[in-house]
């Protein structure tokens, strides 16, 4: 059973690497409307319109696109110590991040989860000016908040059980692959907040990071964002045209920043917090699973993702080809 002595609230922010901070600033701030809280020679700290805290996205200068970590907020500082004890007992690779090591943030516990994904847990963050009702300062693209992270891993059975049993993540939807009349889990959409997901786990070559999802008000907001990006010359950065997912029911568009980091503009999923919620099952072969309207995603969306970093060294973790599970 999940440990009841801590509370993971939601996915709160992500840190990715970019090769040129000025170029990235133009794309994320002028193109996507993120608010720059502060910056230095190696970082830009960004927040969205609903954010009342220092950042929901960190851009860090590096040699290539990669994921440094995704971060979950907990309900109390003591939850971090409880998680530290849990991870020590589970033999999880971990380290403490001192207060101030990440600007605007208190102490944090960073781990390499059993799938290789760098994950952080924190409680305290500096407050920032909330821009939600400062309409006169908002641009043409109105991203409200971070929503979810999508990760590609090779050990779906182990990792799905780990997040469910040890961290109390619930499942909204999942995909199975049917082989020789046997169903094997292929992907899972898991959540702590009462929506479809904070975390998606996908069976693929990995560990790799596929995308960060950001919430917008409605489909029209996403279409307006595409118009704005195209008018700035970022038409080629719109990787996957707007559509509706079968899984999650969400209306979406996928973008790539100038270095290849992928993000999803996302809206229209649903409430999942009823106590009798039953996860929805999809067949991998169902053409409406990925796109409810049946359109296939582009090859780049299927095949390309960025590597993830080691939490101690910052080096890129080796990418292992996915192999289907052998029968015992």
JSON list of C-alpha atoms in Angstrom, two decimals, residues 82-257:
[
{"chain": "A", "resi": 82, "resn": "UNK", "atom": "CA", "xyz": [10.05, 10.79, 5.05]},
{"chain": "A", "resi": 83, "resn": "UNK", "atom": "CA", "xyz": [10.77, 10.31, 1.35]},
{"chain": "A", "resi": 84, "resn": "UNK", "atom": "CA", "xyz": [14.50, 10.21, 2.08]},
{"chain": "A", "resi": 85, "resn": "UNK", "atom": "CA", "xyz": [13.94, 7.32, 4.49]},
{"chain": "A", "resi": 86, "resn": "UNK", "atom": "CA", "xyz": [11.69, 5.54, 1.99]},
{"chain": "A", "resi": 87, "resn": "UNK", "atom": "CA", "xyz": [14.20, 5.84, -0.83]},
{"chain": "A", "resi": 88, "resn": "UNK", "atom": "CA", "xyz": [17.06, 4.73, 1.41]},
{"chain": "A", "resi": 89, "resn": "UNK", "atom": "CA", "xyz": [15.11, 1.59, 2.24]},
{"chain": "A", "resi": 90, "resn": "UNK", "atom": "CA", "xyz": [14.38, 0.97, -1.42]},
{"chain": "A", "resi": 91, "resn": "UNK", "atom": "CA", "xyz": [18.02, 1.45, -2.44]},
{"chain": "A", "resi": 92, "resn": "UNK", "atom": "CA", "xyz": [17.21, 4.41, -4.70]},
{"chain": "A", "resi": 93, "resn": "UNK", "atom": "CA", "xyz": [20.08, 6.54, -6.04]},
{"chain": "A", "resi": 94, "resn": "UNK", "atom": "CA", "xyz": [19.54, 9.98, -4.43]},
{"chain": "A", "resi": 95, "resn": "UNK", "atom": "CA", "xyz": [21.13, 13.24, -3.30]},
{"chain": "A", "resi": 96, "resn": "UNK", "atom": "CA", "xyz": [20.09, 16.36, -1.41]},
{"chain": "A", "resi": 97, "resn": "UNK", "atom": "CA", "xyz": [19.91, 19.69, -3.24]},
{"chain": "A", "resi": 98, "resn": "UNK", "atom": "CA", "xyz": [20.75, 22.50, -0.82]},
{"chain": "A", "resi": 99, "resn": "UNK", "atom": "CA", "xyz": [18.44, 25.49, -0.40]},
{"chain": "A", "resi": 100, "resn": "UNK", "atom": "CA", "xyz": [19.40, 28.07, -3.02]},
{"chain": "A", "resi": 101, "resn": "UNK", "atom": "CA", "xyz": [21.25, 25.62, -5.26]},
{"chain": "A", "resi": 102, "resn": "UNK", "atom": "CA", "xyz": [18.27, 26.02, -7.56]},
{"chain": "A", "resi": 103, "resn": "UNK", "atom": "CA", "xyz": [17.35, 29.72, -7.44]},
{"chain": "A", "resi": 104, "resn": "UNK", "atom": "CA", "xyz": [14.16, 30.58, -5.64]},
{"chain": "A", "resi": 105, "resn": "UNK", "atom": "CA", "xyz": [13.80, 27.14, -4.10]},
{"chain": "A", "resi": 106, "resn": "UNK", "atom": "CA", "xyz": [14.35, 25.55, -0.69]},
{"chain": "A", "resi": 107, "resn": "UNK", "atom": "CA", "xyz": [16.05, 22.24, -0.10]},
{"chain": "A", "resi": 108, "resn": "UNK", "atom": "CA", "xyz": [15.07, 19.35, -2.32]},
{"chain": "A", "resi": 109, "resn": "UNK", "atom": "CA", "xyz": [15.60, 15.63, -2.63]},
{"chain": "A", "resi": 110, "resn": "UNK", "atom": "CA", "xyz": [16.63, 14.44, -6.09]},
{"chain": "A", "resi": 111, "resn": "UNK", "atom": "CA", "xyz": [16.55, 10.81, -7.19]},
{"chain": "A", "resi": 112, "resn": "UNK", "atom": "CA", "xyz": [17.19, 8.68, -10.25]},
{"chain": "A", "resi": 113, "resn": "UNK", "atom": "CA", "xyz": [13.99, 6.67, -10.37]},
{"chain": "A", "resi": 114, "resn": "UNK", "atom": "CA", "xyz": [14.20, 2.95, -11.26]},
{"chain": "A", "resi": 115, "resn": "UNK", "atom": "CA", "xyz": [13.59, 3.84, -14.90]},
{"chain": "A", "resi": 116, "resn": "UNK", "atom": "CA", "xyz": [16.51, 6.30, -14.96]},
{"chain": "A", "resi": 117, "resn": "UNK", "atom": "CA", "xyz": [14.44, 9.51, -14.93]},
{"chain": "A", "resi": 118, "resn": "UNK", "atom": "CA", "xyz": [15.88, 12.34, -12.76]},
{"chain": "A", "resi": 119, "resn": "UNK", "atom": "CA", "xyz": [13.11, 13.33, -10.34]},
{"chain": "A", "resi": 120, "resn": "UNK", "atom": "CA", "xyz": [13.09, 15.97, -7.61]},
{"chain": "A", "resi": 121, "resn": "UNK", "atom": "CA", "xyz": [10.85, 16.54, -4.59]},
{"chain": "A", "resi": 122, "resn": "UNK", "atom": "CA", "xyz": [10.67, 19.92, -2.83]},
{"chain": "A", "resi": 123, "resn": "UNK", "atom": "CA", "xyz": [8.39, 21.96, -0.59]},
{"chain": "A", "resi": 124, "resn": "UNK", "atom": "CA", "xyz": [9.52, 25.59, -0.35]},
{"chain": "A", "resi": 125, "resn": "UNK", "atom": "CA", "xyz": [9.69, 28.10, -3.21]},
{"chain": "A", "resi": 126, "resn": "UNK", "atom": "CA", "xyz": [9.80, 31.89, -3.29]},
{"chain": "A", "resi": 127, "resn": "UNK", "atom": "CA", "xyz": [6.59, 33.69, -4.18]},
{"chain": "A", "resi": 128, "resn": "UNK", "atom": "CA", "xyz": [6.32, 35.59, -7.46]},
{"chain": "A", "resi": 129, "resn": "UNK", "atom": "CA", "xyz": [3.87, 38.06, -8.92]},
{"chain": "A", "resi": 130, "resn": "UNK", "atom": "CA", "xyz": [0.83, 36.15, -10.22]},
{"chain": "A", "resi": 131, "resn": "UNK", "atom": "CA", "xyz": [-0.05, 37.38, -13.70]},
{"chain": "A", "resi": 132, "resn": "UNK", "atom": "CA", "xyz": [-3.44, 35.71, -14.15]},
{"chain": "A", "resi": 133, "resn": "UNK", "atom": "CA", "xyz": [-5.55, 38.89, -14.01]},
{"chain": "A", "resi": 134, "resn": "UNK", "atom": "CA", "xyz": [-2.93, 41.31, -15.32]},
{"chain": "A", "resi": 135, "resn": "UNK", "atom": "CA", "xyz": [-4.49, 41.09, -18.75]},
{"chain": "A", "resi": 136, "resn": "UNK", "atom": "CA", "xyz": [-2.79, 44.25, -19.96]},
{"chain": "A", "resi": 137, "resn": "UNK", "atom": "CA", "xyz": [0.59, 42.54, -19.51]},
{"chain": "A", "resi": 138, "resn": "UNK", "atom": "CA", "xyz": [-0.32, 39.24, -21.14]},
{"chain": "A", "resi": 139, "resn": "UNK", "atom": "CA", "xyz": [0.73, 38.45, -24.68]},
{"chain": "A", "resi": 140, "resn": "UNK", "atom": "CA", "xyz": [-0.97, 36.51, -27.43]},
{"chain": "A", "resi": 141, "resn": "UNK", "atom": "CA", "xyz": [-0.05, 33.07, -25.99]},
{"chain": "A", "resi": 142, "resn": "UNK", "atom": "CA", "xyz": [-1.62, 32.39, -22.61]},
{"chain": "A", "resi": 143, "resn": "UNK", "atom": "CA", "xyz": [-0.01, 29.33, -21.01]},
{"chain": "A", "resi": 144, "resn": "UNK", "atom": "CA", "xyz": [-1.52, 28.92, -17.56]},
{"chain": "A", "resi": 145, "resn": "UNK", "atom": "CA", "xyz": [0.50, 26.22, -15.78]},
{"chain": "A", "resi": 146, "resn": "UNK", "atom": "CA", "xyz": [2.56, 23.08, -16.14]},
{"chain": "A", "resi": 147, "resn": "UNK", "atom": "CA", "xyz": [0.46, 19.94, -16.40]},
{"chain": "A", "resi": 148, "resn": "UNK", "atom": "CA", "xyz": [2.48, 16.75, -16.93]},
{"chain": "A", "resi": 149, "resn": "UNK", "atom": "CA", "xyz": [5.71, 15.05, -17.98]},
{"chain": "A", "resi": 150, "resn": "UNK", "atom": "CA", "xyz": [5.98, 12.23, -20.51]},
{"chain": "A", "resi": 151, "resn": "UNK", "atom": "CA", "xyz": [8.90, 9.80, -20.08]},
{"chain": "A", "resi": 152, "resn": "UNK", "atom": "CA", "xyz": [10.16, 6.92, -22.23]},
{"chain": "A", "resi": 153, "resn": "UNK", "atom": "CA", "xyz": [11.45, 3.94, -20.28]},
{"chain": "A", "resi": 154, "resn": "UNK", "atom": "CA", "xyz": [12.29, 0.28, -20.89]},
{"chain": "A", "resi": 155, "resn": "UNK", "atom": "CA", "xyz": [10.90, -1.25, -17.66]},
{"chain": "A", "resi": 156, "resn": "UNK", "atom": "CA", "xyz": [7.22, -0.29, -17.63]},
{"chain": "A", "resi": 157, "resn": "UNK", "atom": "CA", "xyz": [6.06, -3.13, -15.35]},
{"chain": "A", "resi": 158, "resn": "UNK", "atom": "CA", "xyz": [8.62, -2.32, -12.65]},
{"chain": "A", "resi": 159, "resn": "UNK", "atom": "CA", "xyz": [8.23, 1.44, -12.83]},
{"chain": "A", "resi": 160, "resn": "UNK", "atom": "CA", "xyz": [4.44, 1.40, -12.98]},
{"chain": "A", "resi": 161, "resn": "UNK", "atom": "CA", "xyz": [4.32, -0.73, -9.83]},
{"chain": "A", "resi": 162, "resn": "UNK", "atom": "CA", "xyz": [6.97, 1.45, -8.13]},
{"chain": "A", "resi": 163, "resn": "UNK", "atom": "CA", "xyz": [5.05, 4.70, -8.58]},
{"chain": "A", "resi": 164, "resn": "UNK", "atom": "CA", "xyz": [1.77, 3.05, -7.64]},
{"chain": "A", "resi": 165, "resn": "UNK", "atom": "CA", "xyz": [2.88, 1.08, -4.60]},
{"chain": "A", "resi": 166, "resn": "UNK", "atom": "CA", "xyz": [5.51, 3.37, -3.06]},
{"chain": "A", "resi": 167, "resn": "UNK", "atom": "CA", "xyz": [4.50, 6.91, -4.08]},
{"chain": "A", "resi": 168, "resn": "UNK", "atom": "CA", "xyz": [0.73, 6.57, -4.27]},
{"chain": "A", "resi": 169, "resn": "UNK", "atom": "CA", "xyz": [0.28, 7.57, -7.92]},
{"chain": "A", "resi": 170, "resn": "UNK", "atom": "CA", "xyz": [-3.14, 6.63, -9.29]},
{"chain": "A", "resi": 171, "resn": "UNK", "atom": "CA", "xyz": [-3.84, 5.51, -12.86]},
{"chain": "A", "resi": 172, "resn": "UNK", "atom": "CA", "xyz": [-6.36, 7.26, -15.09]},
{"chain": "A", "resi": 173, "resn": "UNK", "atom": "CA", "xyz": [-5.73, 5.40, -18.37]},
{"chain": "A", "resi": 174, "resn": "UNK", "atom": "CA", "xyz": [-3.39, 2.73, -19.68]},
{"chain": "A", "resi": 175, "resn": "UNK", "atom": "CA", "xyz": [-2.51, 1.04, -22.95]},
{"chain": "A", "resi": 176, "resn": "UNK", "atom": "CA", "xyz": [-1.95, -2.67, -23.49]},
{"chain": "A", "resi": 177, "resn": "UNK", "atom": "CA", "xyz": [-0.27, -4.51, -26.32]},
{"chain": "A", "resi": 178, "resn": "UNK", "atom": "CA", "xyz": [-1.95, -7.80, -27.18]},
{"chain": "A", "resi": 179, "resn": "UNK", "atom": "CA", "xyz": [0.46, -10.53, -28.27]},
{"chain": "A", "resi": 180, "resn": "UNK", "atom": "CA", "xyz": [-0.57, -14.19, -28.64]},
{"chain": "A", "resi": 181, "resn": "UNK", "atom": "CA", "xyz": [-3.74, -13.52, -26.60]},
{"chain": "A", "resi": 182, "resn": "UNK", "atom": "CA", "xyz": [-1.62, -12.10, -23.76]},
{"chain": "A", "resi": 183, "resn": "UNK", "atom": "CA", "xyz": [-2.03, -8.46, -22.68]},
{"chain": "A", "resi": 184, "resn": "UNK", "atom": "CA", "xyz": [1.11, -6.56, -21.68]},
{"chain": "A", "resi": 185, "resn": "UNK", "atom": "CA", "xyz": [1.01, -3.03, -20.33]},
{"chain": "A", "resi": 186, "resn": "UNK", "atom": "CA", "xyz": [2.59, -0.60, -22.80]},
{"chain": "A", "resi": 187, "resn": "UNK", "atom": "CA", "xyz": [1.92, 2.81, -21.26]},
{"chain": "A", "resi": 188, "resn": "UNK", "atom": "CA", "xyz": [0.27, 4.38, -18.22]},
{"chain": "A", "resi": 189, "resn": "UNK", "atom": "CA", "xyz": [-1.10, 7.84, -17.40]},
{"chain": "A", "resi": 190, "resn": "UNK", "atom": "CA", "xyz": [-0.63, 8.43, -13.67]},
{"chain": "A", "resi": 191, "resn": "UNK", "atom": "CA", "xyz": [-1.58, 11.30, -11.41]},
{"chain": "A", "resi": 192, "resn": "UNK", "atom": "CA", "xyz": [-1.34, 12.93, -8.00]},
{"chain": "A", "resi": 193, "resn": "UNK", "atom": "CA", "xyz": [-3.48, 15.99, -8.75]},
{"chain": "A", "resi": 194, "resn": "UNK", "atom": "CA", "xyz": [-7.10, 15.15, -9.74]},
{"chain": "A", "resi": 195, "resn": "UNK", "atom": "CA", "xyz": [-6.63, 15.25, -13.52]},
{"chain": "A", "resi": 196, "resn": "UNK", "atom": "CA", "xyz": [-5.57, 12.67, -16.09]},
{"chain": "A", "resi": 197, "resn": "UNK", "atom": "CA", "xyz": [-1.86, 12.75, -15.38]},
{"chain": "A", "resi": 198, "resn": "UNK", "atom": "CA", "xyz": [1.18, 14.28, -13.81]},
{"chain": "A", "resi": 199, "resn": "UNK", "atom": "CA", "xyz": [3.31, 11.52, -15.32]},
{"chain": "A", "resi": 200, "resn": "UNK", "atom": "CA", "xyz": [3.04, 9.39, -18.43]},
{"chain": "A", "resi": 201, "resn": "UNK", "atom": "CA", "xyz": [5.22, 6.29, -18.71]},
{"chain": "A", "resi": 202, "resn": "UNK", "atom": "CA", "xyz": [5.73, 4.87, -22.20]},
{"chain": "A", "resi": 203, "resn": "UNK", "atom": "CA", "xyz": [7.52, 1.66, -23.21]},
{"chain": "A", "resi": 204, "resn": "UNK", "atom": "CA", "xyz": [10.26, 2.74, -25.58]},
{"chain": "A", "resi": 205, "resn": "UNK", "atom": "CA", "xyz": [14.00, 3.03, -26.04]},
{"chain": "A", "resi": 206, "resn": "UNK", "atom": "CA", "xyz": [15.17, 4.91, -22.97]},
{"chain": "A", "resi": 207, "resn": "UNK", "atom": "CA", "xyz": [15.52, 6.49, -20.56]},
{"chain": "A", "resi": 208, "resn": "UNK", "atom": "CA", "xyz": [14.51, 9.53, -22.59]},
{"chain": "A", "resi": 209, "resn": "UNK", "atom": "CA", "xyz": [12.28, 12.53, -22.02]},
{"chain": "A", "resi": 210, "resn": "UNK", "atom": "CA", "xyz": [9.51, 12.99, -24.56]},
{"chain": "A", "resi": 211, "resn": "UNK", "atom": "CA", "xyz": [7.77, 16.20, -23.51]},
{"chain": "A", "resi": 212, "resn": "UNK", "atom": "CA", "xyz": [6.47, 18.59, -20.88]},
{"chain": "A", "resi": 213, "resn": "UNK", "atom": "CA", "xyz": [2.76, 19.39, -21.10]},
{"chain": "A", "resi": 214, "resn": "UNK", "atom": "CA", "xyz": [1.44, 22.88, -20.35]},
{"chain": "A", "resi": 215, "resn": "UNK", "atom": "CA", "xyz": [-2.21, 23.72, -19.69]},
{"chain": "A", "resi": 216, "resn": "UNK", "atom": "CA", "xyz": [-4.18, 26.29, -21.70]},
{"chain": "A", "resi": 217, "resn": "UNK", "atom": "CA", "xyz": [-7.79, 27.39, -21.30]},
{"chain": "A", "resi": 218, "resn": "UNK", "atom": "CA", "xyz": [-9.33, 25.94, -24.44]},
{"chain": "A", "resi": 219, "resn": "UNK", "atom": "CA", "xyz": [-8.77, 24.79, -28.02]},
{"chain": "A", "resi": 220, "resn": "UNK", "atom": "CA", "xyz": [-9.02, 28.34, -29.37]},
{"chain": "A", "resi": 221, "resn": "UNK", "atom": "CA", "xyz": [-6.12, 29.41, -27.11]},
{"chain": "A", "resi": 222, "resn": "UNK", "atom": "CA", "xyz": [-3.98, 26.65, -28.63]},
{"chain": "A", "resi": 223, "resn": "UNK", "atom": "CA", "xyz": [-4.92, 27.66, -32.18]},
{"chain": "A", "resi": 224, "resn": "UNK", "atom": "CA", "xyz": [-4.10, 31.29, -31.37]},
{"chain": "A", "resi": 225, "resn": "UNK", "atom": "CA", "xyz": [-0.72, 30.16, -30.02]},
{"chain": "A", "resi": 226, "resn": "UNK", "atom": "CA", "xyz": [0.02, 28.41, -33.31]},
{"chain": "A", "resi": 227, "resn": "UNK", "atom": "CA", "xyz": [-0.91, 31.56, -35.26]},
{"chain": "A", "resi": 228, "resn": "UNK", "atom": "CA", "xyz": [1.37, 33.65, -33.07]},
{"chain": "A", "resi": 229, "resn": "UNK", "atom": "CA", "xyz": [4.31, 31.25, -33.38]},
{"chain": "A", "resi": 230, "resn": "UNK", "atom": "CA", "xyz": [3.90, 31.01, -37.16]},
{"chain": "A", "resi": 231, "resn": "UNK", "atom": "CA", "xyz": [3.77, 34.79, -37.51]},
{"chain": "A", "resi": 232, "resn": "UNK", "atom": "CA", "xyz": [7.11, 35.00, -35.64]},
{"chain": "A", "resi": 233, "resn": "UNK", "atom": "CA", "xyz": [8.64, 32.53, -38.07]},
{"chain": "A", "resi": 234, "resn": "UNK", "atom": "CA", "xyz": [8.40, 29.47, -35.80]},
{"chain": "A", "resi": 235, "resn": "UNK", "atom": "CA", "xyz": [6.09, 27.54, -38.13]},
{"chain": "A", "resi": 236, "resn": "UNK", "atom": "CA", "xyz": [8.64, 24.71, -38.46]},
{"chain": "A", "resi": 237, "resn": "UNK", "atom": "CA", "xyz": [8.67, 24.35, -34.65]},
{"chain": "A", "resi": 238, "resn": "UNK", "atom": "CA", "xyz": [5.04, 23.19, -34.72]},
{"chain": "A", "resi": 239, "resn": "UNK", "atom": "CA", "xyz": [5.80, 19.49, -34.91]},
{"chain": "A", "resi": 240, "resn": "UNK", "atom": "CA", "xyz": [2.39, 17.84, -34.60]},
{"chain": "A", "resi": 241, "resn": "UNK", "atom": "CA", "xyz": [-0.69, 19.71, -35.78]},
{"chain": "A", "resi": 242, "resn": "UNK", "atom": "CA", "xyz": [-3.59, 20.35, -33.41]},
{"chain": "A", "resi": 243, "resn": "UNK", "atom": "CA", "xyz": [-5.82, 17.39, -32.69]},
{"chain": "A", "resi": 244, "resn": "UNK", "atom": "CA", "xyz": [-7.56, 15.46, -29.92]},
{"chain": "A", "resi": 245, "resn": "UNK", "atom": "CA", "xyz": [-6.09, 12.51, -28.07]},
{"chain": "A", "resi": 246, "resn": "UNK", "atom": "CA", "xyz": [-8.10, 9.40, -27.43]},
{"chain": "A", "resi": 247, "resn": "UNK", "atom": "CA", "xyz": [-6.16, 8.83, -24.22]},
{"chain": "A", "resi": 248, "resn": "UNK", "atom": "CA", "xyz": [-6.95, 11.77, -21.91]},
{"chain": "A", "resi": 249, "resn": "UNK", "atom": "CA", "xyz": [-9.51, 13.31, -24.35]},
{"chain": "A", "resi": 250, "resn": "UNK", "atom": "CA", "xyz": [-7.22, 16.36, -24.47]},
{"chain": "A", "resi": 251, "resn": "UNK", "atom": "CA", "xyz": [-6.95, 18.82, -27.34]},
{"chain": "A", "resi": 252, "resn": "UNK", "atom": "CA", "xyz": [-3.26, 19.30, -28.17]},
{"chain": "A", "resi": 253, "resn": "UNK", "atom": "CA", "xyz": [-0.46, 20.63, -30.30]},
{"chain": "A", "resi": 254, "resn": "UNK", "atom": "CA", "xyz": [3.22, 19.62, -30.01]},
{"chain": "A", "resi": 255, "resn": "UNK", "atom": "CA", "xyz": [6.10, 22.07, -30.39]},
{"chain": "A", "resi": 256, "resn": "UNK", "atom": "CA", "xyz": [9.90, 21.76, -30.45]},
{"chain": "A", "resi": 257, "resn": "UNK", "atom": "CA", "xyz": [12.14, 24.52, -29.17]}
]
